[in-house]
Amino acid sequence: MHKSRLGALVIDCRTEDLAEATAFWTGALGYDVAPGEPDPDDRYVSLAGPGGEVKIILQKVDHDSRVHLDIESDDIDAEVERLVGLGATEVARIKGWVVLEAPSGHRFCVVKPQRADFAANANPHA
């Protein structure tokens, strides 16, 4: 058995200036930049919103700007297999996560648990 749930909403930003995108999204959402270690690649910024809400991440990308979901799982391979069984297609494996595409054409990622309350609030799958 493994568990999974919606882990993060990722705002993909095609930009050379992630700080500018961060200023916009923190202002638009009323969030702050989450405390933590700076990203050595300058590609990711986590935002800090109210407790219990889904995590929001800004990601600097080379493809068109879009929004995608991260599904967190304690067994990435089992979750990918489950989602492929539902009709998803595997697109790529990158740095420990897997990019999938839904039958609707939407891309999303399966990642390791990202939020502290994962074990208590994730959905079990046989």
mmCIF file with all atom_site columns, C-alpha atoms in Angstrom:
data_model
loop_
_atom_site.group_PDB
_atom_site.id
_atom_site.type_symbol
_atom_site.label_atom_id
_atom_site.label_alt_id
_atom_site.label_comp_id
_atom_site.label_asym_id
_atom_site.label_entity_id
_atom_site.label_seq_id
_atom_site.pdbx_PDB_ins_code
_atom_site.Cartn_x
_atom_site.Cartn_y
_atom_site.Cartn_z
_atom_site.occupancy
_atom_site.B_iso_or_equiv
_atom_site.pdbx_formal_charge
_atom_site.auth_seq_id
_atom_site.auth_comp_id
_atom_site.auth_asym_id
_atom_site.auth_atom_id
_atom_site.pdbx_PDB_model_num
ATOM 1   C CA . MET A 1 1   ? 0.000  0.000  0.000   1.00 0.00 ? 1   MET A CA 1
ATOM 2   C CA . HIS A 1 2   ? 1.125  3.562  -0.683  1.00 0.00 ? 2   HIS A CA 1
ATOM 3   C CA . LYS A 1 3   ? -0.298 7.036  -0.138  1.00 0.00 ? 3   LYS A CA 1
ATOM 4   C CA . SER A 1 4   ? -0.621 10.143 -2.286  1.00 0.00 ? 4   SER A CA 1
ATOM 5   C CA . ARG A 1 5   ? -2.279 13.565 -2.364  1.00 0.00 ? 5   ARG A CA 1
ATOM 6   C CA . LEU A 1 6   ? -2.055 16.978 -3.995  1.00 0.00 ? 6   LEU A CA 1
ATOM 7   C CA . GLY A 1 7   ? 1.239  18.372 -2.752  1.00 0.00 ? 7   GLY A CA 1
ATOM 8   C CA . ALA A 1 8   ? 1.834  21.662 -4.537  1.00 0.00 ? 8   ALA A CA 1
ATOM 9   C CA . LEU A 1 9   ? 0.625  24.063 -7.163  1.00 0.00 ? 9   LEU A CA 1
ATOM 10  C CA . VAL A 1 10  ? 3.644  25.009 -9.282  1.00 0.00 ? 10  VAL A CA 1
ATOM 11  C CA . ILE A 1 11  ? 3.642  28.270 -11.216 1.00 0.00 ? 11  ILE A CA 1
ATOM 12  C CA . ASP A 1 12  ? 6.051  27.762 -14.132 1.00 0.00 ? 12  ASP A CA 1
ATOM 13  C CA . CYS A 1 13  ? 7.532  31.145 -15.057 1.00 0.00 ? 13  CYS A CA 1
ATOM 14  C CA . ARG A 1 14  ? 9.275  31.632 -18.374 1.00 0.00 ? 14  ARG A CA 1
ATOM 15  C CA . THR A 1 15  ? 11.412 34.554 -17.302 1.00 0.00 ? 15  THR A CA 1
ATOM 16  C CA . GLU A 1 16  ? 14.977 35.679 -16.871 1.00 0.00 ? 16  GLU A CA 1
ATOM 17  C CA . ASP A 1 17  ? 14.004 37.480 -13.649 1.00 0.00 ? 17  ASP A CA 1
ATOM 18  C CA . LEU A 1 18  ? 12.493 35.093 -11.098 1.00 0.00 ? 18  LEU A CA 1
ATOM 19  C CA . ALA A 1 19  ? 12.665 37.873 -8.474  1.00 0.00 ? 19  ALA A CA 1
ATOM 20  C CA . GLU A 1 20  ? 10.252 39.950 -10.566 1.00 0.00 ? 20  GLU A CA 1
ATOM 21  C CA . ALA A 1 21  ? 7.870  36.990 -10.884 1.00 0.00 ? 21  ALA A CA 1
ATOM 22  C CA . THR A 1 22  ? 8.190  36.373 -7.135  1.00 0.00 ? 22  THR A CA 1
ATOM 23  C CA . ALA A 1 23  ? 7.328  40.010 -6.382  1.00 0.00 ? 23  ALA A CA 1
ATOM 24  C CA . PHE A 1 24  ? 4.211  39.726 -8.536  1.00 0.00 ? 24  PHE A CA 1
ATOM 25  C CA . TRP A 1 25  ? 2.958  36.422 -7.119  1.00 0.00 ? 25  TRP A CA 1
ATOM 26  C CA . THR A 1 26  ? 3.645  37.281 -3.468  1.00 0.00 ? 26  THR A CA 1
ATOM 27  C CA . GLY A 1 27  ? 1.735  40.532 -3.972  1.00 0.00 ? 27  GLY A CA 1
ATOM 28  C CA . ALA A 1 28  ? -1.091 38.925 -5.919  1.00 0.00 ? 28  ALA A CA 1
ATOM 29  C CA . LEU A 1 29  ? -1.593 36.107 -3.415  1.00 0.00 ? 29  LEU A CA 1
ATOM 30  C CA . GLY A 1 30  ? -0.693 37.969 -0.219  1.00 0.00 ? 30  GLY A CA 1
ATOM 31  C CA . TYR A 1 31  ? 1.985  35.369 0.574   1.00 0.00 ? 31  TYR A CA 1
ATOM 32  C CA . ASP A 1 32  ? 5.591  35.762 1.682   1.00 0.00 ? 32  ASP A CA 1
ATOM 33  C CA . VAL A 1 33  ? 8.650  33.920 0.441   1.00 0.00 ? 33  VAL A CA 1
ATOM 34  C CA . ALA A 1 34  ? 9.022  30.825 2.634   1.00 0.00 ? 34  ALA A CA 1
ATOM 35  C CA . PRO A 1 35  ? 12.069 30.805 4.871   1.00 0.00 ? 35  PRO A CA 1
ATOM 36  C CA . GLY A 1 36  ? 14.714 28.238 4.074   1.00 0.00 ? 36  GLY A CA 1
ATOM 37  C CA . GLU A 1 37  ? 17.844 27.600 2.146   1.00 0.00 ? 37  GLU A CA 1
ATOM 38  C CA . PRO A 1 38  ? 18.266 29.611 -1.046  1.00 0.00 ? 38  PRO A CA 1
ATOM 39  C CA . ASP A 1 39  ? 18.071 27.586 -4.255  1.00 0.00 ? 39  ASP A CA 1
ATOM 40  C CA . PRO A 1 40  ? 21.626 27.276 -5.625  1.00 0.00 ? 40  PRO A CA 1
ATOM 41  C CA . ASP A 1 41  ? 20.268 27.130 -9.206  1.00 0.00 ? 41  ASP A CA 1
ATOM 42  C CA . ASP A 1 42  ? 17.992 30.178 -8.731  1.00 0.00 ? 42  ASP A CA 1
ATOM 43  C CA . ARG A 1 43  ? 15.143 28.195 -10.306 1.00 0.00 ? 43  ARG A CA 1
ATOM 44  C CA . TYR A 1 44  ? 12.722 27.677 -7.398  1.00 0.00 ? 44  TYR A CA 1
ATOM 45  C CA . VAL A 1 45  ? 11.003 29.867 -4.813  1.00 0.00 ? 45  VAL A CA 1
ATOM 46  C CA . SER A 1 46  ? 8.557  28.453 -2.252  1.00 0.00 ? 46  SER A CA 1
ATOM 47  C CA . LEU A 1 47  ? 5.816  30.746 -0.997  1.00 0.00 ? 47  LEU A CA 1
ATOM 48  C CA . ALA A 1 48  ? 4.467  30.732 2.551   1.00 0.00 ? 48  ALA A CA 1
ATOM 49  C CA . GLY A 1 49  ? 0.696  30.900 2.797   1.00 0.00 ? 49  GLY A CA 1
ATOM 50  C CA . PRO A 1 50  ? -1.743 30.102 5.572   1.00 0.00 ? 50  PRO A CA 1
ATOM 51  C CA . GLY A 1 51  ? -1.198 26.744 7.311   1.00 0.00 ? 51  GLY A CA 1
ATOM 52  C CA . GLY A 1 52  ? -3.056 23.825 5.799   1.00 0.00 ? 52  GLY A CA 1
ATOM 53  C CA . GLU A 1 53  ? -3.232 25.283 2.289   1.00 0.00 ? 53  GLU A CA 1
ATOM 54  C CA . VAL A 1 54  ? -1.554 23.593 -0.634  1.00 0.00 ? 54  VAL A CA 1
ATOM 55  C CA . LYS A 1 55  ? 2.087  24.547 -1.113  1.00 0.00 ? 55  LYS A CA 1
ATOM 56  C CA . ILE A 1 56  ? 2.823  27.044 -3.913  1.00 0.00 ? 56  ILE A CA 1
ATOM 57  C CA . ILE A 1 57  ? 6.170  26.970 -5.727  1.00 0.00 ? 57  ILE A CA 1
ATOM 58  C CA . LEU A 1 58  ? 7.471  29.315 -8.409  1.00 0.00 ? 58  LEU A CA 1
ATOM 59  C CA . GLN A 1 59  ? 9.728  27.596 -10.930 1.00 0.00 ? 59  GLN A CA 1
ATOM 60  C CA . LYS A 1 60  ? 11.874 29.284 -13.588 1.00 0.00 ? 60  LYS A CA 1
ATOM 61  C CA . VAL A 1 61  ? 11.417 27.342 -16.854 1.00 0.00 ? 61  VAL A CA 1
ATOM 62  C CA . ASP A 1 62  ? 12.413 27.443 -20.522 1.00 0.00 ? 62  ASP A CA 1
ATOM 63  C CA . HIS A 1 63  ? 8.991  26.336 -21.833 1.00 0.00 ? 63  HIS A CA 1
ATOM 64  C CA . ASP A 1 64  ? 5.861  28.488 -21.994 1.00 0.00 ? 64  ASP A CA 1
ATOM 65  C CA . SER A 1 65  ? 4.533  29.715 -18.664 1.00 0.00 ? 65  SER A CA 1
ATOM 66  C CA . ARG A 1 66  ? 1.798  27.543 -17.170 1.00 0.00 ? 66  ARG A CA 1
ATOM 67  C CA . VAL A 1 67  ? 0.598  26.125 -13.891 1.00 0.00 ? 67  VAL A CA 1
ATOM 68  C CA . HIS A 1 68  ? 1.007  22.467 -12.989 1.00 0.00 ? 68  HIS A CA 1
ATOM 69  C CA . LEU A 1 69  ? 0.231  20.245 -10.015 1.00 0.00 ? 69  LEU A CA 1
ATOM 70  C CA . ASP A 1 70  ? 2.596  18.147 -7.935  1.00 0.00 ? 70  ASP A CA 1
ATOM 71  C CA . ILE A 1 71  ? 1.126  14.951 -6.500  1.00 0.00 ? 71  ILE A CA 1
ATOM 72  C CA . GLU A 1 72  ? 3.185  13.847 -3.521  1.00 0.00 ? 72  GLU A CA 1
ATOM 73  C CA . SER A 1 73  ? 3.571  10.145 -2.761  1.00 0.00 ? 73  SER A CA 1
ATOM 74  C CA . ASP A 1 74  ? 5.489  7.945  -0.373  1.00 0.00 ? 74  ASP A CA 1
ATOM 75  C CA . ASP A 1 75  ? 6.073  5.499  -3.268  1.00 0.00 ? 75  ASP A CA 1
ATOM 76  C CA . ILE A 1 76  ? 6.642  7.391  -6.502  1.00 0.00 ? 76  ILE A CA 1
ATOM 77  C CA . ASP A 1 77  ? 6.880  4.298  -8.725  1.00 0.00 ? 77  ASP A CA 1
ATOM 78  C CA . ALA A 1 78  ? 3.650  2.808  -7.348  1.00 0.00 ? 78  ALA A CA 1
ATOM 79  C CA . GLU A 1 79  ? 1.828  6.122  -7.778  1.00 0.00 ? 79  GLU A CA 1
ATOM 80  C CA . VAL A 1 80  ? 3.107  6.504  -11.349 1.00 0.00 ? 80  VAL A CA 1
ATOM 81  C CA . GLU A 1 81  ? 1.902  2.969  -12.103 1.00 0.00 ? 81  GLU A CA 1
ATOM 82  C CA . ARG A 1 82  ? -1.524 3.779  -10.596 1.00 0.00 ? 82  ARG A CA 1
ATOM 83  C CA . LEU A 1 83  ? -1.844 7.007  -12.604 1.00 0.00 ? 83  LEU A CA 1
ATOM 84  C CA . VAL A 1 84  ? -0.688 5.368  -15.845 1.00 0.00 ? 84  VAL A CA 1
ATOM 85  C CA . GLY A 1 85  ? -3.392 2.776  -15.176 1.00 0.00 ? 85  GLY A CA 1
ATOM 86  C CA . LEU A 1 86  ? -5.900 5.641  -15.056 1.00 0.00 ? 86  LEU A CA 1
ATOM 87  C CA . GLY A 1 87  ? -4.719 6.884  -18.463 1.00 0.00 ? 87  GLY A CA 1
ATOM 88  C CA . ALA A 1 88  ? -1.691 9.116  -17.790 1.00 0.00 ? 88  ALA A CA 1
ATOM 89  C CA . THR A 1 89  ? 1.435  8.899  -19.929 1.00 0.00 ? 89  THR A CA 1
ATOM 90  C CA . GLU A 1 90  ? 4.952  9.095  -18.503 1.00 0.00 ? 90  GLU A CA 1
ATOM 91  C CA . VAL A 1 91  ? 6.892  11.994 -20.053 1.00 0.00 ? 91  VAL A CA 1
ATOM 92  C CA . ALA A 1 92  ? 10.186 12.135 -18.111 1.00 0.00 ? 92  ALA A CA 1
ATOM 93  C CA . ARG A 1 93  ? 12.049 11.204 -14.935 1.00 0.00 ? 93  ARG A CA 1
ATOM 94  C CA . ILE A 1 94  ? 13.948 14.167 -13.499 1.00 0.00 ? 94  ILE A CA 1
ATOM 95  C CA . LYS A 1 95  ? 15.989 14.395 -10.262 1.00 0.00 ? 95  LYS A CA 1
ATOM 96  C CA . GLY A 1 96  ? 13.815 11.951 -8.334  1.00 0.00 ? 96  GLY A CA 1
ATOM 97  C CA . TRP A 1 97  ? 10.386 12.989 -9.601  1.00 0.00 ? 97  TRP A CA 1
ATOM 98  C CA . VAL A 1 98  ? 8.320  11.903 -12.590 1.00 0.00 ? 98  VAL A CA 1
ATOM 99  C CA . VAL A 1 99  ? 6.534  14.119 -15.119 1.00 0.00 ? 99  VAL A CA 1
ATOM 100 C CA . LEU A 1 100 ? 3.254  12.693 -16.389 1.00 0.00 ? 100 LEU A CA 1
ATOM 101 C CA . GLU A 1 101 ? 0.632  13.879 -18.844 1.00 0.00 ? 101 GLU A CA 1
ATOM 102 C CA . ALA A 1 102 ? -3.067 13.394 -18.175 1.00 0.00 ? 102 ALA A CA 1
ATOM 103 C CA . PRO A 1 103 ? -5.348 12.226 -21.004 1.00 0.00 ? 103 PRO A CA 1
ATOM 104 C CA . SER A 1 104 ? -6.528 15.870 -21.145 1.00 0.00 ? 104 SER A CA 1
ATOM 105 C CA . GLY A 1 105 ? -2.980 17.000 -22.072 1.00 0.00 ? 105 GLY A CA 1
ATOM 106 C CA . HIS A 1 106 ? -2.195 18.570 -18.680 1.00 0.00 ? 106 HIS A CA 1
ATOM 107 C CA . ARG A 1 107 ? 1.296  17.892 -17.357 1.00 0.00 ? 107 ARG A CA 1
ATOM 108 C CA . PHE A 1 108 ? 1.863  17.180 -13.672 1.00 0.00 ? 108 PHE A CA 1
ATOM 109 C CA . CYS A 1 109 ? 4.571  15.688 -11.462 1.00 0.00 ? 109 CYS A CA 1
ATOM 110 C CA . VAL A 1 110 ? 4.726  12.887 -8.920  1.00 0.00 ? 110 VAL A CA 1
ATOM 111 C CA . VAL A 1 111 ? 7.132  13.889 -6.149  1.00 0.00 ? 111 VAL A CA 1
ATOM 112 C CA . LYS A 1 112 ? 8.264  12.833 -2.673  1.00 0.00 ? 112 LYS A CA 1
ATOM 113 C CA . PRO A 1 113 ? 6.154  14.114 0.248   1.00 0.00 ? 113 PRO A CA 1
ATOM 114 C CA . GLN A 1 114 ? 6.608  17.868 0.609   1.00 0.00 ? 114 GLN A CA 1
ATOM 115 C CA . ARG A 1 115 ? 4.393  18.819 3.552   1.00 0.00 ? 115 ARG A CA 1
ATOM 116 C CA . ALA A 1 116 ? 4.794  17.705 7.159   1.00 0.00 ? 116 ALA A CA 1
ATOM 117 C CA . ASP A 1 117 ? 1.204  16.436 7.497   1.00 0.00 ? 117 ASP A CA 1
ATOM 118 C CA . PHE A 1 118 ? 1.488  14.041 4.541   1.00 0.00 ? 118 PHE A CA 1
ATOM 119 C CA . ALA A 1 119 ? 1.189  10.777 6.528   1.00 0.00 ? 119 ALA A CA 1
ATOM 120 C CA . ALA A 1 120 ? -1.914 11.927 8.389   1.00 0.00 ? 120 ALA A CA 1
ATOM 121 C CA . ASN A 1 121 ? -3.753 13.414 5.397   1.00 0.00 ? 121 ASN A CA 1
ATOM 122 C CA . ALA A 1 122 ? -2.760 11.467 2.267   1.00 0.00 ? 122 ALA A CA 1
ATOM 123 C CA . ASN A 1 123 ? -5.073 9.031  0.492   1.00 0.00 ? 123 ASN A CA 1
ATOM 124 C CA . PRO A 1 124 ? -4.229 5.309  0.783   1.00 0.00 ? 124 PRO A CA 1
ATOM 125 C CA . HIS A 1 125 ? -4.010 3.156  -2.380  1.00 0.00 ? 125 HIS A CA 1
ATOM 126 C CA . ALA A 1 126 ? -3.719 -0.621 -2.532  1.00 0.00 ? 126 ALA A CA 1
#
